Amino acid sequence: MKIALVIGARPQIIKSAPIVHEASGDVEVEFQLVHTGQHYDFEMSRIFFGELELPDPVINLGVGSGSHAWQTGKMMIGLEGAIEKLRPDVVLVPGDTNSTLAGALAAVKLQVPVAHVEAGARSYDLRMPEEVNRRLTDHCSRMLFAATENCVKNLLKEGTIEDQIHLSGDTMYDALLRHKAGALRSRILEELGLAVGEYAVLTVHRPENVDDPEALKAIMEAMIELKELPIVFPAHPRTMERLKAAGLLRRVKEAEHVRLVDPLGYHEMLRLVKDSRIVFTDSGGLQKEAFWLSTMCITLRERTEWVETVELGANMLVGNNKNMIVRKVRECLATEGSETRLAGLPKLFGEGDASSKIIEALRKIC
Ligand code: UD1
């Protein structure tokens, strides 16, 4: 069974790694990694290959950054050539990035079966490019690997053929279980001089938050006002550019409790999230990682595709309104014992065996 695995952006590397490991040593399964080059900085791509022990891609298209149509179109052209050359039995596309959509479209048009990892996640907000990517990818996939029961329900509502849906669980959870011990060995808290449970982590990179200078300003002002605890802020390159363009970078750097740092590796980030009091984020993956690590999450969005985490009270949606963010965070800080409560919640995204379920299901169609 030859599987072409299309990756491009940081979270896709994490989502893919446990699937590749699951099949390592199995002579009947051959993975060929195709990197679109959507992410190209060392901290956004290469570092994760080392940490997650992934083999080098057989092809890197080096597409880089650009508008959505340009980026997706250029990837599709490159992926068409790659798929024709590699002749895989199936093209596996994880997540919801432009690389995911480009991989799915290029493959289905060449009549190569598409398998989507993280199928059925829905925020029902078409302003988010990821929602567009998810919906279109699901609708041209032959095999849909859903992380939760709710994702399965979403797919059924859209008329997906039931036999094509597989409730696998989440491969990010598999990765987290595999790497938790490694993450605990990270010295990031010591390097940054932080005490367990006495700091927060912030990540923000979604276009609706960083491309709109008013929204970015509101979020940054909320962070600057929340002087109760140090806030570690590993900034995505896109966010750094926008902070500079909006004239906000100096103010953020001047706030003593805000610790602006470069994007972190996987192990460092897991350790930081596990030991933090609160995570502020607009990332989909980080909402789940905070949930699994029993850390309260404050999501800087109005909607989420991971509604389960909100329903269980482990995640709060606050959008990008300054007063709302500050109020909710103060409420949260005043609540005692939240870590114990969060640790008692069901983990909901499978048993850490999503990758083996995916490989098993793929064997049946190839
Ligand atoms: C992409 C995904 C998003 C995912 C995120 C993870 C889409 C539509 N979005 O967003 O779902 O959560 O990756 O990080 O696919 N840049 C660099 N170096 C890099 C990569 C990006 O400097 O290695 C800068 C460039 O200025 C670029 C900007 O970041 O224009 C945005 O990158 P892009 O790939 O368009 O999307 P992300 O915001 O990273």
Tab-separated table of C-alpha atoms and ligand atoms in Angstrom:
chain	number	residue	atom	x	y	z
A	1	MET	CA	0.000	0.000	0.000
A	2	LYS	CA	1.544	3.273	-1.143
A	3	ILE	CA	0.272	6.306	0.709
A	4	ALA	CA	1.150	9.841	-0.347
A	5	LEU	CA	0.858	12.044	2.712
A	6	VAL	CA	0.405	15.737	1.960
A	7	ILE	CA	1.652	18.176	4.581
A	8	GLY	CA	2.573	21.844	4.496
A	9	ALA	CA	1.756	23.703	7.695
A	10	ARG	CA	2.999	23.159	11.242
A	11	PRO	CA	-0.048	21.376	12.744
A	12	GLN	CA	-0.183	18.906	9.862
A	13	ILE	CA	3.265	17.622	10.753
A	14	ILE	CA	2.044	16.849	14.285
A	15	LYS	CA	-1.177	15.231	13.050
A	16	SER	CA	0.735	13.014	10.594
A	17	ALA	CA	3.631	11.787	12.711
A	18	PRO	CA	1.794	9.111	14.723
A	19	ILE	CA	0.235	7.659	11.563
A	20	VAL	CA	3.640	7.268	9.926
A	21	HIS	CA	5.068	5.702	13.105
A	22	GLU	CA	2.181	3.298	13.343
A	23	ALA	CA	3.217	1.771	10.025
A	24	SER	CA	6.973	1.890	10.545
A	25	GLY	CA	8.496	-1.559	10.221
A	26	ASP	CA	5.477	-2.770	8.235
A	27	VAL	CA	6.810	-3.808	4.836
A	28	GLU	CA	3.355	-3.665	3.292
A	29	VAL	CA	2.853	0.047	3.978
A	30	GLU	CA	4.943	2.727	2.333
A	31	PHE	CA	4.494	6.389	3.215
A	32	GLN	CA	5.729	9.089	0.866
A	33	LEU	CA	5.650	12.534	2.390
A	34	VAL	CA	4.969	15.422	0.073
A	35	HIS	CA	5.588	18.858	1.606
A	36	THR	CA	3.906	21.759	-0.154
A	37	GLY	CA	6.293	24.260	1.442
A	38	GLN	CA	3.398	26.317	2.861
A	39	HIS	CA	5.518	26.703	5.991
A	40	TYR	CA	9.232	27.058	5.369
A	41	ASP	CA	10.883	28.704	8.408
A	42	PHE	CA	12.926	26.329	10.586
A	43	GLU	CA	10.664	27.012	13.608
A	44	MET	CA	7.504	26.415	11.566
A	45	SER	CA	8.485	23.162	9.854
A	46	ARG	CA	11.945	21.559	10.069
A	47	ILE	CA	12.130	21.502	13.880
A	48	PHE	CA	8.981	19.358	14.030
A	49	PHE	CA	10.442	16.714	11.702
A	50	GLY	CA	13.295	16.215	14.154
A	51	GLU	CA	11.204	16.271	17.320
A	52	LEU	CA	8.471	14.030	15.962
A	53	GLU	CA	10.992	11.750	14.232
A	54	LEU	CA	9.462	11.998	10.785
A	55	PRO	CA	11.356	11.007	7.637
A	56	ASP	CA	12.221	13.759	5.171
A	57	PRO	CA	9.636	14.491	2.492
A	58	VAL	CA	10.335	12.794	-0.834
A	59	ILE	CA	9.166	15.977	-2.554
A	60	ASN	CA	9.088	19.564	-1.313
A	61	LEU	CA	7.195	21.869	-3.633
A	62	GLY	CA	8.528	25.023	-1.940
A	63	VAL	CA	5.337	26.971	-2.653
A	64	GLY	CA	5.675	29.445	0.217
A	65	SER	CA	3.342	32.298	1.151
A	66	GLY	CA	0.783	34.138	-0.965
A	67	SER	CA	-2.909	34.886	-1.371
A	68	HIS	CA	-5.283	31.962	-0.901
A	69	ALA	CA	-5.988	31.392	-4.599
A	70	TRP	CA	-2.331	31.784	-5.575
A	71	GLN	CA	-1.083	29.513	-2.811
A	72	THR	CA	-3.733	26.822	-3.258
A	73	GLY	CA	-3.475	26.930	-7.053
A	74	LYS	CA	0.301	26.681	-7.063
A	75	MET	CA	0.134	23.752	-4.638
A	76	MET	CA	-2.439	21.966	-6.784
A	77	ILE	CA	-0.266	22.220	-9.872
A	78	GLY	CA	2.752	20.910	-7.969
A	79	LEU	CA	0.764	18.163	-6.263
A	80	GLU	CA	-0.725	16.982	-9.531
A	81	GLY	CA	2.806	16.357	-10.820
A	82	ALA	CA	3.846	14.735	-7.541
A	83	ILE	CA	0.881	12.350	-7.506
A	84	GLU	CA	1.432	11.404	-11.145
A	85	LYS	CA	5.068	10.669	-10.381
A	86	LEU	CA	4.530	8.741	-7.129
A	87	ARG	CA	1.386	6.873	-8.255
A	88	PRO	CA	0.050	6.253	-4.722
A	89	ASP	CA	-2.913	4.002	-3.884
A	90	VAL	CA	-4.335	6.722	-1.676
A	91	VAL	CA	-3.612	10.369	-0.860
A	92	LEU	CA	-3.864	11.133	2.839
A	93	VAL	CA	-4.580	14.744	3.795
A	94	PRO	CA	-4.604	15.784	7.469
A	95	GLY	CA	-6.223	18.913	8.917
A	96	ASP	CA	-7.778	21.940	7.284
A	97	THR	CA	-5.090	24.116	5.746
A	98	ASN	CA	-4.704	25.250	2.162
A	99	SER	CA	-2.292	22.324	1.725
A	100	THR	CA	-5.066	19.935	2.815
A	101	LEU	CA	-7.512	21.281	0.247
A	102	ALA	CA	-4.933	21.405	-2.539
A	103	GLY	CA	-3.983	17.774	-1.868
A	104	ALA	CA	-7.595	16.621	-1.881
A	105	LEU	CA	-8.506	18.450	-5.089
A	106	ALA	CA	-5.387	17.415	-6.987
A	107	ALA	CA	-5.880	13.746	-6.019
A	108	VAL	CA	-9.619	13.459	-6.632
A	109	LYS	CA	-9.238	14.993	-10.081
A	110	LEU	CA	-6.635	12.341	-10.891
A	111	GLN	CA	-9.115	9.778	-9.559
A	112	VAL	CA	-6.836	8.740	-6.726
A	113	PRO	CA	-8.829	8.053	-3.521
A	114	VAL	CA	-8.558	10.756	-0.857
A	115	ALA	CA	-8.515	10.007	2.872
A	116	HIS	CA	-9.104	12.952	5.210
A	117	VAL	CA	-7.761	12.929	8.763
A	118	GLU	CA	-9.806	15.227	11.060
A	119	ALA	CA	-12.944	14.999	8.942
A	120	GLY	CA	-16.262	16.472	10.057
A	121	ALA	CA	-14.929	19.269	12.272
A	122	ARG	CA	-17.166	22.295	11.737
A	123	SER	CA	-17.211	25.821	13.139
A	124	TYR	CA	-20.060	26.831	10.780
A	125	ASP	CA	-18.215	30.064	10.128
A	126	LEU	CA	-17.293	30.433	6.478
A	127	ARG	CA	-15.214	33.533	7.210
A	128	MET	CA	-12.531	31.151	8.428
A	129	PRO	CA	-10.477	29.774	5.534
A	130	GLU	CA	-10.090	26.501	7.455
A	131	GLU	CA	-13.860	25.957	7.454
A	132	VAL	CA	-13.926	26.257	3.665
A	133	ASN	CA	-10.976	23.867	3.398
A	134	ARG	CA	-12.573	21.319	5.736
A	135	ARG	CA	-15.939	21.253	4.006
A	136	LEU	CA	-14.542	20.949	0.495
A	137	THR	CA	-11.981	18.340	1.508
A	138	ASP	CA	-14.613	16.195	3.223
A	139	HIS	CA	-16.846	16.292	0.207
A	140	CYS	CA	-14.219	14.921	-2.141
A	141	SER	CA	-12.838	12.288	0.248
A	142	ARG	CA	-13.465	8.560	-0.024
A	143	MET	CA	-12.484	7.902	3.589
A	144	LEU	CA	-13.317	10.340	6.355
A	145	PHE	CA	-11.532	9.878	9.676
A	146	ALA	CA	-13.487	11.710	12.360
A	147	ALA	CA	-11.951	12.674	15.700
A	148	THR	CA	-15.187	12.726	17.754
A	149	GLU	CA	-18.835	11.588	17.733
A	150	ASN	CA	-19.795	15.178	17.037
A	151	CYS	CA	-17.685	15.219	13.860
A	152	VAL	CA	-19.471	12.062	12.706
A	153	LYS	CA	-22.846	13.745	13.314
A	154	ASN	CA	-21.773	16.790	11.300
A	155	LEU	CA	-20.830	14.607	8.353
A	156	LEU	CA	-24.095	12.662	8.460
A	157	LYS	CA	-26.063	15.964	8.490
A	158	GLU	CA	-24.309	16.875	5.240
A	159	GLY	CA	-25.357	13.627	3.571
A	160	THR	CA	-21.977	11.854	3.723
A	161	ILE	CA	-22.247	8.127	2.985
A	162	GLU	CA	-22.133	6.413	6.372
A	163	ASP	CA	-19.776	3.635	5.237
A	164	GLN	CA	-17.151	6.206	4.338
A	165	ILE	CA	-17.024	7.662	7.853
A	166	HIS	CA	-14.659	6.155	10.439
A	167	LEU	CA	-14.689	7.296	14.036
A	168	SER	CA	-10.938	7.019	14.589
A	169	GLY	CA	-10.252	9.514	17.372
A	170	ASP	CA	-7.683	12.274	17.061
A	171	THR	CA	-4.123	11.631	15.910
A	172	MET	CA	-3.021	14.799	17.768
A	173	TYR	CA	-3.990	12.999	20.955
A	174	ASP	CA	-1.877	10.007	19.875
A	175	ALA	CA	1.041	12.387	19.318
A	176	LEU	CA	0.551	14.038	22.691
A	177	LEU	CA	0.546	10.703	24.562
A	178	ARG	CA	3.655	9.592	22.700
A	179	HIS	CA	5.538	12.810	23.406
A	180	LYS	CA	4.358	13.742	26.889
A	181	ALA	CA	7.427	12.274	28.575
A	182	GLY	CA	9.729	14.093	26.130
A	183	ALA	CA	7.818	17.313	26.741
A	184	LEU	CA	8.310	17.008	30.487
A	185	ARG	CA	12.059	16.945	29.916
A	186	SER	CA	11.908	20.353	28.210
A	187	ARG	CA	13.579	23.105	30.260
A	188	ILE	CA	11.440	25.904	28.850
A	189	LEU	CA	9.963	26.938	32.218
A	190	GLU	CA	13.414	27.213	33.756
A	191	GLU	CA	14.746	29.080	30.698
A	192	LEU	CA	11.945	31.622	30.902
A	193	GLY	CA	12.007	31.789	34.708
A	194	LEU	CA	8.387	30.668	35.131
A	195	ALA	CA	6.727	28.893	38.055
A	196	VAL	CA	4.286	26.003	37.544
A	197	GLY	CA	0.661	27.222	37.452
A	198	GLU	CA	1.625	30.881	37.683
A	199	TYR	CA	1.703	32.094	34.101
A	200	ALA	CA	-0.419	32.098	30.956
A	201	VAL	CA	0.356	31.221	27.333
A	202	LEU	CA	-0.881	33.224	24.372
A	203	THR	CA	-0.956	32.287	20.695
A	204	VAL	CA	-2.835	34.229	18.052
A	205	HIS	CA	-2.490	33.968	14.291
A	206	ARG	CA	-5.959	33.724	12.681
A	207	PRO	CA	-6.611	36.286	9.939
A	208	GLU	CA	-9.777	37.543	11.684
A	209	ASN	CA	-7.660	38.454	14.722
A	210	VAL	CA	-4.339	39.569	13.290
A	211	ASP	CA	-5.183	40.977	9.863
A	212	ASP	CA	-7.708	43.415	11.354
A	213	PRO	CA	-5.614	46.046	13.231
A	214	GLU	CA	-8.538	46.897	15.550
A	215	ALA	CA	-9.032	43.278	16.584
A	216	LEU	CA	-5.301	42.795	17.100
A	217	LYS	CA	-5.143	45.988	19.155
A	218	ALA	CA	-8.059	44.876	21.353
A	219	ILE	CA	-6.431	41.505	22.066
A	220	MET	CA	-3.050	43.079	22.800
A	221	GLU	CA	-4.603	45.717	25.056
A	222	ALA	CA	-6.384	42.992	27.002
A	223	MET	CA	-3.075	41.157	27.462
A	224	ILE	CA	-1.308	44.345	28.526
A	225	GLU	CA	-4.053	45.039	31.088
A	226	LEU	CA	-3.943	41.518	32.540
A	227	LYS	CA	-0.933	42.133	34.759
A	228	GLU	CA	-1.973	39.438	37.249
A	229	LEU	CA	0.398	36.888	35.758
A	230	PRO	CA	3.227	36.641	33.206
A	231	ILE	CA	1.992	35.877	29.685
A	232	VAL	CA	4.316	33.912	27.400
A	233	PHE	CA	3.598	34.809	23.801
A	234	PRO	CA	5.279	32.663	21.121
A	235	ALA	CA	4.444	34.736	18.056
A	236	HIS	CA	3.679	33.241	14.653
A	237	PRO	CA	5.615	35.013	11.838
A	238	ARG	CA	2.346	36.333	10.433
A	239	THR	CA	1.492	37.848	13.827
A	240	MET	CA	4.908	39.496	14.144
A	241	GLU	CA	4.426	41.125	10.745
A	242	ARG	CA	0.974	42.398	11.701
A	243	LEU	CA	2.117	43.689	15.095
A	244	LYS	CA	4.794	45.718	13.339
A	245	ALA	CA	2.414	46.964	10.643
A	246	ALA	CA	-0.212	48.012	13.219
A	247	GLY	CA	2.431	49.886	15.276
A	248	LEU	CA	1.771	47.622	18.274
A	249	LEU	CA	5.052	45.803	18.629
A	250	ARG	CA	6.717	48.412	20.839
A	251	ARG	CA	3.780	48.536	23.258
A	252	VAL	CA	3.750	44.763	23.580
A	253	LYS	CA	7.506	44.661	24.176
A	254	GLU	CA	7.229	47.405	26.795
A	255	ALA	CA	4.696	45.431	28.854
A	256	GLU	CA	6.959	43.731	31.378
A	257	HIS	CA	4.648	40.798	32.078
A	258	VAL	CA	4.260	39.910	28.363
A	259	ARG	CA	7.129	37.677	27.207
A	260	LEU	CA	7.276	37.778	23.428
A	261	VAL	CA	9.297	34.799	22.112
A	262	ASP	CA	9.917	33.061	18.767
A	263	PRO	CA	7.624	30.152	17.777
A	264	LEU	CA	8.421	27.154	19.981
A	265	GLY	CA	8.978	23.502	19.211
A	266	TYR	CA	6.449	20.770	19.983
A	267	HIS	CA	7.940	19.561	23.264
A	268	GLU	CA	8.485	23.067	24.617
A	269	MET	CA	4.938	24.047	23.753
A	270	LEU	CA	3.400	20.971	25.383
A	271	ARG	CA	5.370	21.565	28.578
A	272	LEU	CA	4.409	25.234	28.592
A	273	VAL	CA	0.711	24.473	28.116
A	274	LYS	CA	0.665	21.657	30.665
A	275	ASP	CA	2.094	23.800	33.451
A	276	SER	CA	0.298	27.053	32.658
A	277	ARG	CA	-2.707	28.468	34.490
A	278	ILE	CA	-4.518	29.561	31.324
A	279	VAL	CA	-4.062	29.246	27.581
A	280	PHE	CA	-5.267	32.074	25.344
A	281	THR	CA	-5.465	30.994	21.736
A	282	ASP	CA	-7.265	31.118	18.419
A	283	SER	CA	-5.667	27.869	17.224
A	284	GLY	CA	-7.789	24.745	16.826
A	285	GLY	CA	-5.014	22.375	17.857
A	286	LEU	CA	-4.072	24.256	20.991
A	287	GLN	CA	-7.673	24.215	22.252
A	288	LYS	CA	-7.494	20.418	22.184
A	289	GLU	CA	-4.005	20.202	23.666
A	290	ALA	CA	-5.030	22.447	26.552
A	291	PHE	CA	-8.065	20.198	27.116
A	292	TRP	CA	-5.970	17.014	27.196
A	293	LEU	CA	-3.426	18.630	29.504
A	294	SER	CA	-6.159	19.865	31.869
A	295	THR	CA	-5.412	23.551	31.367
A	296	MET	CA	-8.246	26.057	31.068
A	297	CYS	CA	-8.525	27.502	27.562
A	298	ILE	CA	-9.795	30.953	26.658
A	299	THR	CA	-10.441	30.957	22.925
A	300	LEU	CA	-10.094	34.256	21.086
A	301	ARG	CA	-12.835	33.367	18.630
A	302	GLU	CA	-16.614	33.502	18.490
A	303	ARG	CA	-16.975	29.953	17.263
A	304	THR	CA	-15.030	26.759	17.495
A	305	GLU	CA	-15.032	23.449	15.667
A	306	TRP	CA	-14.212	21.734	18.999
A	307	VAL	CA	-17.559	22.441	20.664
A	308	GLU	CA	-17.121	19.453	22.968
A	309	THR	CA	-14.452	21.303	24.935
A	310	VAL	CA	-16.784	24.282	25.452
A	311	GLU	CA	-19.726	22.094	26.472
A	312	LEU	CA	-17.589	20.471	29.170
A	313	GLY	CA	-16.579	23.866	30.570
A	314	ALA	CA	-12.918	23.454	29.653
A	315	ASN	CA	-12.911	26.144	26.993
A	316	MET	CA	-14.494	29.606	26.868
A	317	LEU	CA	-15.190	31.526	23.660
A	318	VAL	CA	-14.477	35.222	24.146
A	319	GLY	CA	-13.937	36.583	20.632
A	320	ASN	CA	-11.666	39.584	20.296
A	321	ASN	CA	-13.445	42.099	22.520
A	322	LYS	CA	-11.038	43.594	25.062
A	323	ASN	CA	-13.471	43.973	27.977
A	324	MET	CA	-14.920	40.529	27.497
A	325	ILE	CA	-11.447	38.951	27.460
A	326	VAL	CA	-10.356	40.777	30.617
A	327	ARG	CA	-13.611	39.992	32.466
A	328	LYS	CA	-13.607	36.296	31.588
A	329	VAL	CA	-9.963	35.861	32.496
A	330	ARG	CA	-10.476	37.513	35.890
A	331	GLU	CA	-13.479	35.249	36.542
A	332	CYS	CA	-11.376	32.296	35.607
A	333	LEU	CA	-8.494	33.315	37.877
A	334	ALA	CA	-10.922	33.695	40.767
A	335	THR	CA	-12.151	30.112	40.357
A	336	GLU	CA	-10.311	27.669	42.579
A	337	GLY	CA	-9.645	24.019	41.780
A	338	SER	CA	-10.202	24.211	38.050
A	339	GLU	CA	-7.233	21.946	37.297
A	340	THR	CA	-8.691	19.134	39.384
A	341	ARG	CA	-12.067	19.554	37.702
A	342	LEU	CA	-10.491	19.563	34.232
A	343	ALA	CA	-8.377	16.500	35.008
A	344	GLY	CA	-11.573	14.579	35.788
A	345	LEU	CA	-13.210	15.228	32.423
A	346	PRO	CA	-13.527	12.504	29.789
A	347	LYS	CA	-10.875	12.998	27.094
A	348	LEU	CA	-13.384	12.487	24.219
A	349	PHE	CA	-10.951	12.272	21.309
A	350	GLY	CA	-10.282	8.531	21.353
A	351	GLU	CA	-7.943	6.348	23.339
A	352	GLY	CA	-4.699	7.381	21.674
A	353	ASP	CA	-5.169	4.663	19.031
A	354	ALA	CA	-6.489	6.826	16.175
A	355	SER	CA	-3.424	6.119	14.037
A	356	SER	CA	-3.761	2.354	14.254
A	357	LYS	CA	-7.468	2.612	13.378
A	358	ILE	CA	-6.591	4.746	10.362
A	359	ILE	CA	-3.943	2.326	9.074
A	360	GLU	CA	-6.306	-0.598	9.610
A	361	ALA	CA	-9.115	1.097	7.666
A	362	LEU	CA	-6.749	2.126	4.843
A	363	ARG	CA	-5.609	-1.481	4.414
A	364	LYS	CA	-9.186	-2.466	3.666
A	365	ILE	CA	-9.534	-0.165	0.661
A	366	CYS	CA	-6.039	-0.514	-0.825
B	1	UD1	C1	-1.824	28.253	8.271
B	1	UD1	C2	-3.206	27.613	8.154
B	1	UD1	C3	-3.875	27.585	9.516
B	1	UD1	C4	-2.982	26.933	10.566
B	1	UD1	C5	-1.631	27.636	10.579
B	1	UD1	C6	-0.691	26.999	11.571
B	1	UD1	C7	-4.362	28.031	6.014
B	1	UD1	C8	-5.431	28.809	5.349
B	1	UD1	N1	-4.076	28.385	7.279
B	1	UD1	O1	-1.995	29.607	8.629
B	1	UD1	O2	-5.056	26.819	9.424
B	1	UD1	O3	-3.588	27.049	11.833
B	1	UD1	O4	-1.071	27.549	9.255
B	1	UD1	O5	0.438	27.785	11.749
B	1	UD1	O6	-3.813	27.132	5.435
B	1	UD1	N2	5.108	32.785	7.319
B	1	UD1	C9	6.466	32.852	7.528
B	1	UD1	N3	7.135	31.674	7.611
B	1	UD1	C10	6.542	30.461	7.475
B	1	UD1	C11	5.148	30.426	7.255
B	1	UD1	C12	4.449	31.599	7.195
B	1	UD1	O7	7.047	33.920	7.647
B	1	UD1	O8	7.221	29.431	7.570
B	1	UD1	C13	4.355	34.051	7.284
B	1	UD1	C14	4.249	34.647	5.926
B	1	UD1	O9	4.320	36.025	6.062
B	1	UD1	C15	2.855	34.292	5.479
B	1	UD1	C16	2.094	34.247	6.790
B	1	UD1	O10	3.049	33.797	7.750
B	1	UD1	O11	2.322	35.181	4.590
B	1	UD1	C17	0.911	33.339	6.785
B	1	UD1	O12	1.266	32.013	6.403
B	1	UD1	P1	0.170	31.066	5.691
B	1	UD1	O13	0.808	29.797	5.300
B	1	UD1	O14	-0.531	31.829	4.630
B	1	UD1	O15	-0.914	30.801	6.782
B	1	UD1	P2	-0.859	30.673	8.373
B	1	UD1	O16	-1.305	31.946	8.949
B	1	UD1	O17	0.454	30.112	8.835
